[in-house]
Amino acid sequence: MEDYLLEGVLHHFHGLSGFDSMRCVAIEPGRVVMKSKAHSGLENIYGNVHGGSIMTLVDMTASAAGYSLGKHVITLSSNTNFVRALPINNEDVKVVSEVVHNGKSTMIVETKIYDGRGKVCVRNTTTMYVPKLVHPEDPILKAPAAYDANFLAEGE
């Protein structure tokens, strides 16, 4: 993968309240794997990871998977099935996003989230709009809330 794509993918992971334990453990064209601790910063009133936090993890990872193919992407729709709860237990939650349709104007990304025991807890399908291709001379876009962090970690 080209360095400019790798750098752009890594900037898809940015700091939000409670997301400071995110780290990217695998990046390849069309596939991104991220891990985050299931800690109290992501907790809902039932002692599990909040659904909005889950959907944020999905959106960032799915967008990074799309970007890894050299395309800017914007989420059009996101269908999330919460299969089982993700408990707050300070274990790693693994988020795996894979592009299953790489069209000229749209992209479909499937994402699964696994708990610390490797059980699927969330299944998501995201449809993304592709407004333009990424070019090496393009500036690397950063989210306004981004902070200085190294989200790249050793592989799985």
Tab-separated table of C-alpha atoms in Angstrom:
chain	number	residue	atom	x	y	z
A	1	MET	CA	0.000	0.000	0.000
A	2	GLU	CA	1.266	3.484	-0.823
A	3	ASP	CA	2.507	5.565	2.137
A	4	TYR	CA	-0.011	8.352	1.466
A	5	LEU	CA	-2.873	5.835	1.683
A	6	LEU	CA	-1.496	4.324	4.893
A	7	GLU	CA	-1.151	7.769	6.473
A	8	GLY	CA	-4.675	8.693	5.377
A	9	VAL	CA	-6.123	5.464	6.780
A	10	LEU	CA	-4.508	6.100	10.168
A	11	HIS	CA	-6.070	9.572	10.327
A	12	HIS	CA	-9.528	7.984	10.196
A	13	PHE	CA	-9.010	7.081	13.882
A	14	HIS	CA	-9.304	10.185	15.979
A	15	GLY	CA	-9.841	10.898	19.618
A	16	LEU	CA	-13.346	11.191	21.003
A	17	SER	CA	-14.309	10.934	24.636
A	18	GLY	CA	-13.600	7.389	25.703
A	19	PHE	CA	-11.953	6.271	22.453
A	20	ASP	CA	-8.346	6.856	23.489
A	21	SER	CA	-7.574	3.129	23.639
A	22	MET	CA	-8.191	2.580	19.905
A	23	ARG	CA	-5.356	1.104	17.889
A	24	CYS	CA	-5.155	-0.160	14.358
A	25	VAL	CA	-3.742	-3.701	14.258
A	26	ALA	CA	-4.088	-4.545	10.552
A	27	ILE	CA	-4.387	-2.505	7.369
A	28	GLU	CA	-4.516	-3.891	3.854
A	29	PRO	CA	-6.361	-2.749	0.751
A	30	GLY	CA	-10.083	-3.028	1.500
A	31	ARG	CA	-9.665	-4.348	5.047
A	32	VAL	CA	-8.933	-2.637	8.370
A	33	VAL	CA	-8.834	-4.187	11.846
A	34	MET	CA	-8.976	-1.996	14.928
A	35	LYS	CA	-9.042	-2.827	18.633
A	36	SER	CA	-10.256	-0.797	21.590
A	37	LYS	CA	-10.657	-1.497	25.279
A	38	ALA	CA	-14.206	-1.952	26.556
A	39	HIS	CA	-13.726	0.561	29.385
A	40	SER	CA	-15.985	2.844	31.389
A	41	GLY	CA	-15.542	5.762	28.980
A	42	LEU	CA	-17.720	3.828	26.506
A	43	GLU	CA	-20.263	2.580	29.043
A	44	ASN	CA	-24.046	2.786	28.821
A	45	ILE	CA	-26.417	2.692	31.776
A	46	TYR	CA	-26.542	-1.126	31.646
A	47	GLY	CA	-22.804	-1.624	32.103
A	48	ASN	CA	-22.173	-2.454	28.455
A	49	VAL	CA	-20.514	-0.589	25.605
A	50	HIS	CA	-22.951	2.096	24.434
A	51	GLY	CA	-24.572	1.492	21.030
A	52	GLY	CA	-23.514	4.945	19.853
A	53	SER	CA	-19.903	4.140	20.756
A	54	ILE	CA	-20.215	0.895	18.824
A	55	MET	CA	-21.574	2.703	15.775
A	56	THR	CA	-18.752	5.248	16.012
A	57	LEU	CA	-16.175	2.427	16.041
A	58	VAL	CA	-17.926	0.881	13.020
A	59	ASP	CA	-18.091	4.150	11.058
A	60	MET	CA	-14.442	5.056	11.589
A	61	THR	CA	-13.179	1.565	10.748
A	62	ALA	CA	-15.458	1.140	7.712
A	63	SER	CA	-14.419	4.563	6.390
A	64	ALA	CA	-10.761	3.647	6.816
A	65	ALA	CA	-11.308	0.401	4.878
A	66	GLY	CA	-12.845	2.382	2.014
A	67	TYR	CA	-10.055	4.954	2.074
A	68	SER	CA	-7.473	2.159	1.931
A	69	LEU	CA	-8.630	1.506	-1.643
A	70	GLY	CA	-7.745	5.061	-2.626
A	71	LYS	CA	-11.227	6.536	-2.412
A	72	HIS	CA	-12.741	9.281	-0.313
A	73	VAL	CA	-15.944	7.910	1.224
A	74	ILE	CA	-19.003	9.376	2.920
A	75	THR	CA	-21.485	7.195	4.821
A	76	LEU	CA	-24.894	7.042	3.138
A	77	SER	CA	-26.513	4.384	5.328
A	78	SER	CA	-25.530	2.093	8.147
A	79	ASN	CA	-27.456	-1.010	9.241
A	80	THR	CA	-26.346	-2.338	12.611
A	81	ASN	CA	-27.475	-5.583	14.232
A	82	PHE	CA	-26.591	-5.847	17.904
A	83	VAL	CA	-26.229	-9.625	18.304
A	84	ARG	CA	-25.116	-9.631	21.951
A	85	ALA	CA	-23.968	-7.097	24.523
A	86	LEU	CA	-20.353	-5.965	24.779
A	87	PRO	CA	-19.662	-5.844	28.531
A	88	ILE	CA	-17.488	-3.198	30.144
A	89	ASN	CA	-14.631	-5.443	31.272
A	90	ASN	CA	-11.492	-3.627	30.034
A	91	GLU	CA	-10.936	-6.406	27.472
A	92	ASP	CA	-10.184	-5.729	23.822
A	93	VAL	CA	-13.055	-5.306	21.410
A	94	LYS	CA	-11.978	-6.192	17.855
A	95	VAL	CA	-13.559	-4.335	14.919
A	96	VAL	CA	-13.054	-5.855	11.445
A	97	SER	CA	-14.224	-3.919	8.360
A	98	GLU	CA	-14.023	-5.379	4.855
A	99	VAL	CA	-15.094	-3.838	1.550
A	100	VAL	CA	-17.482	-6.235	-0.208
A	101	HIS	CA	-18.472	-3.937	-3.098
A	102	ASN	CA	-15.964	-1.506	-4.578
A	103	GLY	CA	-17.957	0.465	-7.133
A	104	LYS	CA	-17.190	3.719	-8.931
A	105	SER	CA	-19.747	5.791	-7.004
A	106	THR	CA	-20.687	3.570	-4.044
A	107	MET	CA	-18.975	1.106	-1.770
A	108	ILE	CA	-20.400	-1.471	0.650
A	109	VAL	CA	-18.426	-2.373	3.767
A	110	GLU	CA	-19.274	-5.203	6.149
A	111	THR	CA	-18.096	-4.857	9.742
A	112	LYS	CA	-18.105	-7.316	12.617
A	113	ILE	CA	-17.252	-6.556	16.230
A	114	TYR	CA	-15.940	-9.319	18.464
A	115	ASP	CA	-15.774	-9.423	22.249
A	116	GLY	CA	-12.710	-10.545	24.218
A	117	ARG	CA	-13.698	-14.208	23.805
A	118	GLY	CA	-13.923	-13.888	20.017
A	119	LYS	CA	-17.721	-13.977	19.828
A	120	VAL	CA	-19.479	-11.809	17.256
A	121	CYS	CA	-21.470	-9.140	19.090
A	122	VAL	CA	-22.258	-6.713	16.262
A	123	ARG	CA	-22.791	-7.069	12.510
A	124	ASN	CA	-23.016	-3.978	10.321
A	125	THR	CA	-23.400	-3.162	6.658
A	126	THR	CA	-22.447	0.376	5.608
A	127	THR	CA	-23.159	1.883	2.196
A	128	MET	CA	-20.768	4.674	1.282
A	129	TYR	CA	-20.749	7.324	-1.415
A	130	VAL	CA	-17.471	7.790	-3.303
A	131	PRO	CA	-17.168	11.484	-4.266
A	132	LYS	CA	-13.609	11.244	-5.611
A	133	LEU	CA	-10.382	9.279	-5.682
A	134	VAL	CA	-7.450	9.918	-3.347
A	135	HIS	CA	-4.396	11.317	-5.126
A	136	PRO	CA	-0.834	11.308	-3.737
A	137	GLU	CA	-0.666	15.118	-3.836
A	138	ASP	CA	-3.925	15.553	-1.881
A	139	PRO	CA	-3.548	16.850	1.668
A	140	ILE	CA	-4.214	14.208	4.326
A	141	LEU	CA	-7.580	15.086	5.842
A	142	LYS	CA	-7.869	15.094	9.631
A	143	ALA	CA	-11.026	15.231	11.726
A	144	PRO	CA	-11.423	18.510	13.652
A	145	ALA	CA	-11.424	16.649	16.979
A	146	ALA	CA	-8.271	14.702	16.129
A	147	TYR	CA	-5.495	14.693	18.642
A	148	ASP	CA	-1.891	13.609	18.476
A	149	ALA	CA	-1.992	9.863	18.947
A	150	ASN	CA	-0.392	6.880	17.330
A	151	PHE	CA	-3.247	4.518	16.526
A	152	LEU	CA	-0.987	2.117	14.622
A	153	ALA	CA	-0.150	-0.931	16.723
A	154	GLU	CA	1.632	-4.188	16.157
A	155	GLY	CA	-0.362	-6.660	14.029
A	156	GLU	CA	-2.627	-9.340	15.378
